[in-house]
Short mmCIF file of C-alpha atoms in Angstrom, two decimals:
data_model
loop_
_atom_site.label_atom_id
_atom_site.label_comp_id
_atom_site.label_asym_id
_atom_site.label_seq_id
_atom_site.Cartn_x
_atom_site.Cartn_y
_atom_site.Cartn_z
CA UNK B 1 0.00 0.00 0.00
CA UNK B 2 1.30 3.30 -0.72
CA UNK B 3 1.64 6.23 1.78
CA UNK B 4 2.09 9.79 1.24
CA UNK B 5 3.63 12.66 3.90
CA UNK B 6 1.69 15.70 4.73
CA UNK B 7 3.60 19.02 6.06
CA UNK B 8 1.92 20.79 8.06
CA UNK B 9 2.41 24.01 10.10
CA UNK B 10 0.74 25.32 13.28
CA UNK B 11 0.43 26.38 16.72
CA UNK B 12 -2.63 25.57 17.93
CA UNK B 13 -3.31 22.22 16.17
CA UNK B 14 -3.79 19.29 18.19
CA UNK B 15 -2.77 16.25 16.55
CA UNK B 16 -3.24 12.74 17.50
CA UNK B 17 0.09 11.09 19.62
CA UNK B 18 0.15 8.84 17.27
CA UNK B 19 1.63 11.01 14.70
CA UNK B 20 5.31 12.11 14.29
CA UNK B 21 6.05 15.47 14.78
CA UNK B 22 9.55 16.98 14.20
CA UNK B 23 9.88 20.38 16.73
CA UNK B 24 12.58 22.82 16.16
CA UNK B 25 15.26 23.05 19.08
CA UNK B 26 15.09 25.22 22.65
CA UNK B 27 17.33 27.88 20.51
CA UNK B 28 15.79 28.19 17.23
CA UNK B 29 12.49 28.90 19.27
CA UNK B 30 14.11 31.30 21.43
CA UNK B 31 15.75 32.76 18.24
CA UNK B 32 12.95 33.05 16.08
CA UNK B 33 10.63 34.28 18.92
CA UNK B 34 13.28 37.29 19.13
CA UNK B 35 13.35 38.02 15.75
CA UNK B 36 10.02 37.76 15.84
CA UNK B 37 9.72 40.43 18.73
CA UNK B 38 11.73 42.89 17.12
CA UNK B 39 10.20 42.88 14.11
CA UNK B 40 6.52 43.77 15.78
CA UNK B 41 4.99 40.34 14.55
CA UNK B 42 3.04 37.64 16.80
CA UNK B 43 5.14 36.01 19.99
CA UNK B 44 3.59 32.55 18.56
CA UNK B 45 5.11 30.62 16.00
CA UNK B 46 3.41 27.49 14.97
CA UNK B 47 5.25 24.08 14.97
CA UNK B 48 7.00 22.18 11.76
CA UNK B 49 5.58 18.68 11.34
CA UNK B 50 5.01 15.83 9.22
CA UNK B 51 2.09 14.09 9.07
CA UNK B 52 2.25 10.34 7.43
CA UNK B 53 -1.36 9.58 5.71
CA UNK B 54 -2.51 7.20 3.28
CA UNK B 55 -2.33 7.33 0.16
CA UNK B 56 -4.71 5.73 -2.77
CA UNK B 57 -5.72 2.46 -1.80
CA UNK B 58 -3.90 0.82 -5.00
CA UNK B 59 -0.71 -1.69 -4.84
CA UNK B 60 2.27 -1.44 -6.78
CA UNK B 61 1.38 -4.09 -9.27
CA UNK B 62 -1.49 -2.43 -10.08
CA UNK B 63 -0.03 1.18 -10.68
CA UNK B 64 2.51 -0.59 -13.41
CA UNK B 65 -0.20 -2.33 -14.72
CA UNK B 66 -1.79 1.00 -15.50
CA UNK B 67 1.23 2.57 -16.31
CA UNK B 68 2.07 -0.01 -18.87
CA UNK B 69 -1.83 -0.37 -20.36
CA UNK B 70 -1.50 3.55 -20.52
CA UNK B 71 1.81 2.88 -23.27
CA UNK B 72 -0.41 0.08 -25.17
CA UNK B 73 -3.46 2.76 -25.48
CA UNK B 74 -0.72 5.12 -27.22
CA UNK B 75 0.75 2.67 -29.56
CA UNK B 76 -2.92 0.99 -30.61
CA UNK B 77 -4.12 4.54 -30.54
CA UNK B 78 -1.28 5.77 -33.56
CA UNK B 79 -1.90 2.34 -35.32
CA UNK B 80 -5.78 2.99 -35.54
CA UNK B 81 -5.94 6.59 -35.89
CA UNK B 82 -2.98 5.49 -38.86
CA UNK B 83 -5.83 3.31 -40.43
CA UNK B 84 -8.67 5.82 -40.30
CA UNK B 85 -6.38 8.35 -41.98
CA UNK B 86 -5.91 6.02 -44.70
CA UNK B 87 -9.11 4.38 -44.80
CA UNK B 88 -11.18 7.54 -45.06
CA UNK B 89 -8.69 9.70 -46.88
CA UNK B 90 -8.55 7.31 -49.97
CA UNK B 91 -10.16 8.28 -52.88
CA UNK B 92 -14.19 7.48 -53.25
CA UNK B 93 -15.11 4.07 -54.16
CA UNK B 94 -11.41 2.99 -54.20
CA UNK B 95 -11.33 1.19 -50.87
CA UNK B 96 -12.17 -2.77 -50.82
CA UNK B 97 -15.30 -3.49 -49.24
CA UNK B 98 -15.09 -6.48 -46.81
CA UNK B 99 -16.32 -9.41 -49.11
CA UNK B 100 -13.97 -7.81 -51.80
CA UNK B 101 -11.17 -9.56 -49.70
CA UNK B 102 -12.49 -12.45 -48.05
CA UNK B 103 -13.37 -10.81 -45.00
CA UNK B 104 -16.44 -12.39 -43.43
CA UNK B 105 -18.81 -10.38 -40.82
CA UNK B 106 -20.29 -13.94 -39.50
CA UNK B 107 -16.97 -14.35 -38.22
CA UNK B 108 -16.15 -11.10 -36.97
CA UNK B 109 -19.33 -10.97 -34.54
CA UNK B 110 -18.69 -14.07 -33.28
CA UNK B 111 -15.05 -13.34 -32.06
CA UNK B 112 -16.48 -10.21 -31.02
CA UNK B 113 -19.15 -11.93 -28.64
CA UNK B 114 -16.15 -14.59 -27.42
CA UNK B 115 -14.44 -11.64 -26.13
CA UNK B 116 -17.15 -10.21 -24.18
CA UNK B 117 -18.16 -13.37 -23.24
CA UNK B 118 -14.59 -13.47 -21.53
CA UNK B 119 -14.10 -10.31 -20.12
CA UNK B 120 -17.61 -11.65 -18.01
CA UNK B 121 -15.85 -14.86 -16.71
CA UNK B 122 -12.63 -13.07 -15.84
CA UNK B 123 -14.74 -10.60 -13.56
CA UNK B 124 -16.41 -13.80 -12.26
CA UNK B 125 -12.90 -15.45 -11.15
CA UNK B 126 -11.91 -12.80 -9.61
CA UNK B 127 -14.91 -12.58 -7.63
CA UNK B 128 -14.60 -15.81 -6.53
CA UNK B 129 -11.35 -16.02 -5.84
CA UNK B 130 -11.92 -12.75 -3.42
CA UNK B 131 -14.11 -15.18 -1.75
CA UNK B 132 -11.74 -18.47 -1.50
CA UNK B 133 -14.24 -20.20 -4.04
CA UNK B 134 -10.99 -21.87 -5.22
CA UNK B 135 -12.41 -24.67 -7.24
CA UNK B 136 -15.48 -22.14 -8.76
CA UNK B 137 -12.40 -19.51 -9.67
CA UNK B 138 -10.91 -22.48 -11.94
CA UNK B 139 -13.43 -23.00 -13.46
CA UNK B 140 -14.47 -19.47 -14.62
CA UNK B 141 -10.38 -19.23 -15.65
CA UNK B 142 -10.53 -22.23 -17.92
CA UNK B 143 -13.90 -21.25 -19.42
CA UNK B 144 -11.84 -17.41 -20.04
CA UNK B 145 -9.41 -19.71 -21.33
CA UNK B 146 -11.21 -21.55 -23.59
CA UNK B 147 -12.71 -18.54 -25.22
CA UNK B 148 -9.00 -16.70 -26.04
CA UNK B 149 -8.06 -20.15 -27.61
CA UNK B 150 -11.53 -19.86 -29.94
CA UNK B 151 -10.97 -16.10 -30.90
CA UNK B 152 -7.15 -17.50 -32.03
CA UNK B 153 -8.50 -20.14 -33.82
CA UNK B 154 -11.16 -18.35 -35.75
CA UNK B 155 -8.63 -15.75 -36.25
CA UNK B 156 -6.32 -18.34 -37.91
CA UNK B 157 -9.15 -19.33 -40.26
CA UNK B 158 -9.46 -16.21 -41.28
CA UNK B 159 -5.65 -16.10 -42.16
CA UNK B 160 -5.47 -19.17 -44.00
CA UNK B 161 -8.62 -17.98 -45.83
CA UNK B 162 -7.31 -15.14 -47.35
CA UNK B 163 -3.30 -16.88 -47.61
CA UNK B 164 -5.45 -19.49 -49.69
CA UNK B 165 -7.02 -16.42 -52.20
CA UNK B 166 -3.86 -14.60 -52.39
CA UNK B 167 -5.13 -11.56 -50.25
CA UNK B 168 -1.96 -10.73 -48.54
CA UNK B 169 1.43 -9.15 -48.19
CA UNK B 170 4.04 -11.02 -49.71
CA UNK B 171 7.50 -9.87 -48.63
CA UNK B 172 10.39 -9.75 -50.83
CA UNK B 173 8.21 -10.59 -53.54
CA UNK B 174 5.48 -8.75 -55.94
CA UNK B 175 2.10 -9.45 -53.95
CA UNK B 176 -0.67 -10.52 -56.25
CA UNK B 177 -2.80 -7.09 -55.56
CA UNK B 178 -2.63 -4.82 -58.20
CA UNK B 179 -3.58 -1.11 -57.70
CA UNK B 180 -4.25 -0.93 -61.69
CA UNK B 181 -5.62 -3.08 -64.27
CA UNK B 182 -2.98 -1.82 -66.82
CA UNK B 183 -0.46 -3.51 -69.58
CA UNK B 184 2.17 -4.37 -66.55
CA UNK B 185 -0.94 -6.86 -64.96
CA UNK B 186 -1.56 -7.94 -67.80
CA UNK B 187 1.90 -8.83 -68.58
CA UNK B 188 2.57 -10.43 -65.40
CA UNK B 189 -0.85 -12.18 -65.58
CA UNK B 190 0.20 -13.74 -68.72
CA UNK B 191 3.71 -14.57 -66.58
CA UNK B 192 1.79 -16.48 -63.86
CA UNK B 193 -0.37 -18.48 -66.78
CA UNK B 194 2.65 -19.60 -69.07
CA UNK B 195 5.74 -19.70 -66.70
CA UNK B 196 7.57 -17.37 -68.85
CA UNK B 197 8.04 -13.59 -68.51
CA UNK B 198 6.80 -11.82 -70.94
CA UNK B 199 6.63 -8.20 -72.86
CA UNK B 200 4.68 -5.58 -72.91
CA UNK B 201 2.20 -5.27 -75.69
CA UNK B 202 2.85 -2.14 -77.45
CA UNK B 203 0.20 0.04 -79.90
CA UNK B 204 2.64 2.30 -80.78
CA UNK B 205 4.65 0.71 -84.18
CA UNK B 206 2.77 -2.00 -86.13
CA UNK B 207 5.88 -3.84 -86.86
CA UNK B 208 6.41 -4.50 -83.36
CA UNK B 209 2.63 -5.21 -82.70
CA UNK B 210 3.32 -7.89 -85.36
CA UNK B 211 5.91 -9.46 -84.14
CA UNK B 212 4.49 -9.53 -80.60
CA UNK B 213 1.37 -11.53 -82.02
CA UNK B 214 3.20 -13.65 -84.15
CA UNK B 215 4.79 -15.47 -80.92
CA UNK B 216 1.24 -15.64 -79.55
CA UNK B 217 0.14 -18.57 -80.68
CA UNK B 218 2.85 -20.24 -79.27
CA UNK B 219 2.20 -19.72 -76.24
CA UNK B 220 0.85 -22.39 -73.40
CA UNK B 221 0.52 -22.64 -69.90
CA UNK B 222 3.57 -23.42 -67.79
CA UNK B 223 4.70 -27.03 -67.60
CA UNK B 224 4.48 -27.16 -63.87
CA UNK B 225 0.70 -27.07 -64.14
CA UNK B 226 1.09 -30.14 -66.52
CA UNK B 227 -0.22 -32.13 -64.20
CA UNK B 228 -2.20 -29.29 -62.49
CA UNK B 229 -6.72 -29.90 -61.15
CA UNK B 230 -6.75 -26.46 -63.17
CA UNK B 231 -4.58 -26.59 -66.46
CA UNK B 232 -7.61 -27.02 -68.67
CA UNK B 233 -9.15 -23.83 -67.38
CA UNK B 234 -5.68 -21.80 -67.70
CA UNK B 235 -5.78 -22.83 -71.42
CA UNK B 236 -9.19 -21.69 -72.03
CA UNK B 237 -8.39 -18.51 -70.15
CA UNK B 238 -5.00 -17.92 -71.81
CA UNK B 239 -6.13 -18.31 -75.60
CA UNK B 240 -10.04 -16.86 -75.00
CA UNK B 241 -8.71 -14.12 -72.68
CA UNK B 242 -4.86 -13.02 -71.91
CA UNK B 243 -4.40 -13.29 -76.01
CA UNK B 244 -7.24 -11.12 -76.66
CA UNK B 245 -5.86 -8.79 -74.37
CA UNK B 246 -2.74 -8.60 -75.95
CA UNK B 247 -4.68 -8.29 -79.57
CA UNK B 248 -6.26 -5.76 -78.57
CA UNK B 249 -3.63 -3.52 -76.75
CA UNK B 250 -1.54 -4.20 -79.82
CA UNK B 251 -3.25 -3.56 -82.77
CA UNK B 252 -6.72 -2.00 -81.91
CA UNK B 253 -7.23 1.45 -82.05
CA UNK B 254 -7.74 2.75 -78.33
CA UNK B 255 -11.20 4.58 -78.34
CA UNK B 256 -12.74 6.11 -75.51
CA UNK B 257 -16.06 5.79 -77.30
CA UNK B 258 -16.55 2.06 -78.32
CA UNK B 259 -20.40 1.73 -79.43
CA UNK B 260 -19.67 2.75 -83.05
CA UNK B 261 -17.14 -0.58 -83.19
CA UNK B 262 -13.93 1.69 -84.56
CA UNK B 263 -12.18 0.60 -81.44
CA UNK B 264 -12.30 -0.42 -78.06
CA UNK B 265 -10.85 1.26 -74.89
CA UNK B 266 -7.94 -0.66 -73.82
CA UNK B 267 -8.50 0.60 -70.09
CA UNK B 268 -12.00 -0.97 -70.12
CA UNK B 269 -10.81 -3.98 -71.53
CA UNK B 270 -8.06 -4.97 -69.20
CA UNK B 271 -10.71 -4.20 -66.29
CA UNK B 272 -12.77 -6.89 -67.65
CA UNK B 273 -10.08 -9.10 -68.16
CA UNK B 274 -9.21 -8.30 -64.28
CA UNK B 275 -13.08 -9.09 -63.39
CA UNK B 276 -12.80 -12.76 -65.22
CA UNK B 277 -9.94 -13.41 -62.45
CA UNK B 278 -11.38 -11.98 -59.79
CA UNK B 279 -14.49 -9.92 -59.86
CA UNK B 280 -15.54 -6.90 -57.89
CA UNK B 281 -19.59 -7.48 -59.03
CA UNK B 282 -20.74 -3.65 -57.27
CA UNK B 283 -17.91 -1.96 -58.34
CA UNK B 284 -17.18 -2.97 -61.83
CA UNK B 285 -20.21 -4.79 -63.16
CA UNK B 286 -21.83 -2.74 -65.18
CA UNK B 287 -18.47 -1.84 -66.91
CA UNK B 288 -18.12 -5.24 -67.22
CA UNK B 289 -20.80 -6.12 -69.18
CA UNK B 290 -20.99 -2.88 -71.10
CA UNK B 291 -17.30 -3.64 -72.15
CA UNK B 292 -18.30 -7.14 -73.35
CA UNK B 293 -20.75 -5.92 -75.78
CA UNK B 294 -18.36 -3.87 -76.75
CA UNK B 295 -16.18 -6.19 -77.69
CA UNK B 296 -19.03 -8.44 -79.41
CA UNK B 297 -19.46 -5.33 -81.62
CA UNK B 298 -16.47 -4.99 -82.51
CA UNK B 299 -15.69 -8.88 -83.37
CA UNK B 300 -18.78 -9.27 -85.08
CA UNK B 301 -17.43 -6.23 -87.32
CA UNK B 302 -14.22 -7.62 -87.49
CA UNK B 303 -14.78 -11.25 -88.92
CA UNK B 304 -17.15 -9.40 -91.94
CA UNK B 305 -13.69 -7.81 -93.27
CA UNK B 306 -11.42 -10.09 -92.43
CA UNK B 307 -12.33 -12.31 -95.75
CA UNK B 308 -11.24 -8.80 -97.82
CA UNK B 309 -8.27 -8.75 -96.65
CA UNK B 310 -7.40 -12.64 -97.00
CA UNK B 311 -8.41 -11.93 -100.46
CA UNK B 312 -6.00 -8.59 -101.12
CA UNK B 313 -3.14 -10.99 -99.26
CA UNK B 314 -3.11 -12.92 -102.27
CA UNK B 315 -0.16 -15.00 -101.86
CA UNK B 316 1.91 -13.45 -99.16
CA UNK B 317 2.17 -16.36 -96.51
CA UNK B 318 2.97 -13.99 -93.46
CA UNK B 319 0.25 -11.71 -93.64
CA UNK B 320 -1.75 -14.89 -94.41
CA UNK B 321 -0.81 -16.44 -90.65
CA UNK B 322 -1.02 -13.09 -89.16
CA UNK B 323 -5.01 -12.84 -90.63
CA UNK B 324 -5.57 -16.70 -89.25
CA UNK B 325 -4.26 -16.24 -86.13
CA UNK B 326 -6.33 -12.68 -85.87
CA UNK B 327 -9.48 -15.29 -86.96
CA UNK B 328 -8.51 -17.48 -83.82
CA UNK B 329 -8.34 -14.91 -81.50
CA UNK B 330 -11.66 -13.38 -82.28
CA UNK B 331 -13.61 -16.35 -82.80
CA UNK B 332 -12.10 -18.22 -79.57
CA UNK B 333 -12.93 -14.64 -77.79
CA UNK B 334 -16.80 -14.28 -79.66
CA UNK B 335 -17.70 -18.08 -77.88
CA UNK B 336 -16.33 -17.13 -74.82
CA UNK B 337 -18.10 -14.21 -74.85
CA UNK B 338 -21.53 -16.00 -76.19
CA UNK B 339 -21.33 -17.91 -72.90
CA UNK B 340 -20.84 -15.45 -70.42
CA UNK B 341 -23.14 -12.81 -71.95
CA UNK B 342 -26.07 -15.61 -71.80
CA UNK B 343 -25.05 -16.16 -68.09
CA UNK B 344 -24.65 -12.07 -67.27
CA UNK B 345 -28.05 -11.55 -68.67
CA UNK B 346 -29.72 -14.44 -66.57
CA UNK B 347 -29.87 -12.85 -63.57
CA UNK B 348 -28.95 -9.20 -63.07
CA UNK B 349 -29.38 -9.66 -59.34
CA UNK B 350 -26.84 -12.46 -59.15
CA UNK B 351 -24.07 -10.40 -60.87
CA UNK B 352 -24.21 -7.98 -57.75
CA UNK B 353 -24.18 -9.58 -55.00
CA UNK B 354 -21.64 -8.87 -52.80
CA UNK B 355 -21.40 -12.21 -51.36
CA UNK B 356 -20.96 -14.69 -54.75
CA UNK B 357 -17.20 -13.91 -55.56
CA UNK B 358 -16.58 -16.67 -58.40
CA UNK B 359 -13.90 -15.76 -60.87
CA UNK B 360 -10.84 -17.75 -62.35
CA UNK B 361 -9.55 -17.58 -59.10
CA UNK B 362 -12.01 -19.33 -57.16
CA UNK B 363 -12.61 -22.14 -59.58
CA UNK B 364 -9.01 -22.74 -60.03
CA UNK B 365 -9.05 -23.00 -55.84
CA UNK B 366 -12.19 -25.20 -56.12
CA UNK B 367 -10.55 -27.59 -58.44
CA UNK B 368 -7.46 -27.97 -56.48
CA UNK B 369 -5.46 -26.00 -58.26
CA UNK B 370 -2.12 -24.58 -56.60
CA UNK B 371 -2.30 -21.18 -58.95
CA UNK B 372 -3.17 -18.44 -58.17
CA UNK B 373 -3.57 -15.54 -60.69
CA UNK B 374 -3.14 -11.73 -59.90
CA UNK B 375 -6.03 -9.70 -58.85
CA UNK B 376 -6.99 -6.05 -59.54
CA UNK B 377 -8.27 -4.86 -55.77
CA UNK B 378 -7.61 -1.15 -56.04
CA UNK B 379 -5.90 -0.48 -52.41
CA UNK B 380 -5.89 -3.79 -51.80
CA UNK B 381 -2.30 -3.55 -50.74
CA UNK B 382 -3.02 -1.25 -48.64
CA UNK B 383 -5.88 -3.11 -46.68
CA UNK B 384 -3.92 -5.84 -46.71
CA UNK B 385 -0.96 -4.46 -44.98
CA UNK B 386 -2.98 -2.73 -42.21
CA UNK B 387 -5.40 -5.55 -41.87
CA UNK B 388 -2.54 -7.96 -41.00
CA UNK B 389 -0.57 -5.85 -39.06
CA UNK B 390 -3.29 -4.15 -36.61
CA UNK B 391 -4.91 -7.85 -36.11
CA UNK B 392 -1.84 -9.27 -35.75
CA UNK B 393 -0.58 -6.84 -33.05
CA UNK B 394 -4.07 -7.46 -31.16
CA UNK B 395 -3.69 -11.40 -31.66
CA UNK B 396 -0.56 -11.10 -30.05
CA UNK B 397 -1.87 -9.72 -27.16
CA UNK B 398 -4.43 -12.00 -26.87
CA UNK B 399 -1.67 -14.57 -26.57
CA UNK B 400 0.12 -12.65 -24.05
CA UNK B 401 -3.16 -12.81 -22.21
CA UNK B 402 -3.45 -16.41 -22.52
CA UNK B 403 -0.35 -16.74 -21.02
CA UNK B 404 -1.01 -14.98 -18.01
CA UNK B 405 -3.96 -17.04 -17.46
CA UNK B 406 -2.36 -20.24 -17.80
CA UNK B 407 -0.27 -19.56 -14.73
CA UNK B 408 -3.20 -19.65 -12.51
CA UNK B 409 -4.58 -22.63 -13.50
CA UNK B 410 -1.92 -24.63 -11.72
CA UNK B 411 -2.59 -22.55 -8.51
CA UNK B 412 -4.89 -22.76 -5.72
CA UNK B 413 -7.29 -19.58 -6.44
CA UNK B 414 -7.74 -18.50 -2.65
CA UNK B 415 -7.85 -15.05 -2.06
CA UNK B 416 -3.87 -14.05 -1.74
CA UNK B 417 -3.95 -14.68 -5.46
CA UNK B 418 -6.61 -11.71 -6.28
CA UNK B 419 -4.32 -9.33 -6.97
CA UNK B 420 -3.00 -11.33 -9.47
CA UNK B 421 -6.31 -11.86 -11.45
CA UNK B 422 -7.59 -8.61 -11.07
CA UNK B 423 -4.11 -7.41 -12.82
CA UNK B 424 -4.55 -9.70 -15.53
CA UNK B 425 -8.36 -9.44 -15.84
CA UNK B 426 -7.82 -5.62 -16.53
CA UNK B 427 -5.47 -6.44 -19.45
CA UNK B 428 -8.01 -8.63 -20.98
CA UNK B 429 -10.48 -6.11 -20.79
CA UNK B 430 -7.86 -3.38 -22.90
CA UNK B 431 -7.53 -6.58 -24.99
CA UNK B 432 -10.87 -6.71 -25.52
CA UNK B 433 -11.72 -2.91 -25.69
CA UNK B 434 -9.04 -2.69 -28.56
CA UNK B 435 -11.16 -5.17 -30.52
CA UNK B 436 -14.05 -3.22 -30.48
CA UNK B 437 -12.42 -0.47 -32.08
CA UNK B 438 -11.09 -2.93 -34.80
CA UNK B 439 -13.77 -5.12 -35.70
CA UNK B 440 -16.44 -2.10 -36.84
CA UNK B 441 -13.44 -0.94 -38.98
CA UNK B 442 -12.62 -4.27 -40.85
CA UNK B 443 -15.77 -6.36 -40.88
CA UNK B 444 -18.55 -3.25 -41.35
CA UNK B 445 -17.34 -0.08 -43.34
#
């Protein structure tokens, strides 16, 4: 218990014996009532003496505790207050939304109750342990226990999850996220699908566009998905999708206007090649599908002229393979898109629902597949970095927790030991405080 000393000064007071009182000496007395004398002021002079009192009714352990909780508020404090900042201050529409990267509220709430749920027992055993309820203390601990264990595990779930998906940093490496849907995802798209890095497609010179295309053809998916669940559906998607991409960044005329089929807008097009991999239904659906009619315009167009210009070819053999292979493309990309207009059109509610993902990537998962293809998430690097550092820094708390409660399990909870729990029952309840902040700003907004 902590005490505190009072100084007090006075003639008159009467203060308990029990008190220590320091009086000045015989001379100083006689001294100072001289001075005093001469001077004109009182003959009395009141008594120096210190007073011992108690202080507040807090032990050590406790005022540490709070002095070290006070140093966790600051450093959660920056590290949410960082997140709103960049949350908020990103441009409209441009942060994911939850399902957008695997992030389930189902899951969310229920860690969210397990902690409450907690911070109840851990009042609980400390109660009873006040009260030398030794054997009803355990089991209150275990059952706190218990629940720090389940918020872990569900927490790991939702880790694996979104390691499984590709929604994650990925240090010393390129992560999978891309901010744009631009010519560098596409080319490292194509990268990931054949094994091989490849070039940029360029609009700029036709000679080099033809040269580009002329190795297209060529092209397969990487031989260590040879024996690959999903190496059937990366051939489809490379030769009905990556090479159109290409064909069309290379030697289509960028438009921004598309509906009179002159041209398409290479910008759109790479955002529904992004969509095929991984789509983002609310944000880019309607572009989607408005991009793919689009492109049905323009094919349609395409194939009419394409006999006129087999026929002024006449015999020369490369501009022959270069109009065939043209043929492949846009007939391998008008089927392709035959399909997936018919299934667009079904049901417009389906296309927007936040909650049906699909995409390359999730089939290729489904089947077994080991790929995974990069993903347009504007910000998604950015959600991913503060997503896995701020719950990472609270899971580790929660296992610093853990570990404070499995001391006491080995002990006899009589009432000696109160301190103790109290102590560590107010760091779970910071633990679980700090989760409340997090949980509305990941799994709601």
């Amino acid at each position: 218990m902590m005490t505190g000393v009072r100084l007090v000064v006075g003639s008159n007071d009467k203060r308990p014996h029990s008190r220590k009182k320091l009086k000045m000496s015989e001379h100083e007395e006689h001294h100072d009532e001289h001075g005093q004398s001469d001077q004109g002021h009182d003959d009395h002079h009141g008594h120096l003496q210190l007073e011992y009192e108690d202080a507040l009714p807090i032990n050590n352990g406790k005022v540490c505790l709070w002095l070290f909780l006070s140093t966790e508020i600051m450093f959660f404090a920056g590290l949410i207050g960082t997140y709103i900042v960049l949350r908020f201050g990103a441009p409209a529409g441009t942060w994911p939304r939850p399902h957008d990267v695997h992030v389930d509220e189902i899951w969310g709430t229920i860690n969210t109750f397990i902690l409450i749920f907690s911070s109840f027992t851990v009042v609980l055993t400390y109660e009873a342990t006040k009260r030398n309820l030794a054997k009803k203390a355990k089991v209150y601990l275990a059952i706190t226990f218990l629940c720090g264990c389940a918020f872990l595990g569900i927490k790991m779930l939702e880790y694996a999850g979104k390691f499984e998906h590709g929604i994650h940093p990925r240090p010393g490496s390129r992560s999978l996220l891309y901010e744009q849907a631009d010519v560098y995802y596409l080319r490292d798209l194509k990268a990931v699908v054949t094994g091989v890095q490849g070039v940029i497609p360029l609009a700029a010179k036709s000679a080099d566009a033809e040269a580009a295309a002329a190795q297209v053809p060529d092209a397969e998916v990487a031989a260590p998905t040879s024996s690959d669940p999903g190496r059937e559906t990366l051939e489809g998607f490379l030769h009905h999708s990556v090479q159109w991409a290409e064909y069309v960044i290379g030697q289509v005329p960028n438009e921004e206007m598309s509906s009179e089929g002159n041209g398409l807008n290479h910008r759109e097009v790479l955002v529904a090649l992004a969509q095929e991999v991984y789509p983002l239904e609310k944000r880019y659906g309607d572009l989607t599908t408005k991009t793919h009619e689009a492109e049905r315009d323009y094919i349609e167009a395409r194939l009419k002229v394409l006999p006129d210009f087999v026929t002024a070819a006449g015999e020369d053999n490369d501009v022959l393979s270069m109009l065939a292979y043209e043929e492949t493309i846009l007939k391998a990309r008008q089927k392709f898109l035959e399909e997936h207009l018919h299934s667009e059109g079904g049901d417009e509610d389906d296309s927007h629902d936040d909650h049906s993902h699909g995409g390359l990537n999730v089939t290729l998962h489904d089947q077994g597949s080991a790929v995974i293809l990069p993903m347009h998430i504007p910000s998604g690097n950015m959600f991913a970095a503060t997503y896995f550092l701020l719950t990472g820094f609270h899971a580790l708390h929660v296992i610093v927790g853990l570990i404070l409660f499995a001391f006491p399990m080995f002990w006899t909870l009589e009432k000696s030991r109160a301190n103790y729990i109290e102590n560590a029952g107010l760091y779970w309840h910071f633990v679980d405080l700090v989760w409340i902040f997090l949980f509305p700003l990941f799994y709601l907004f």
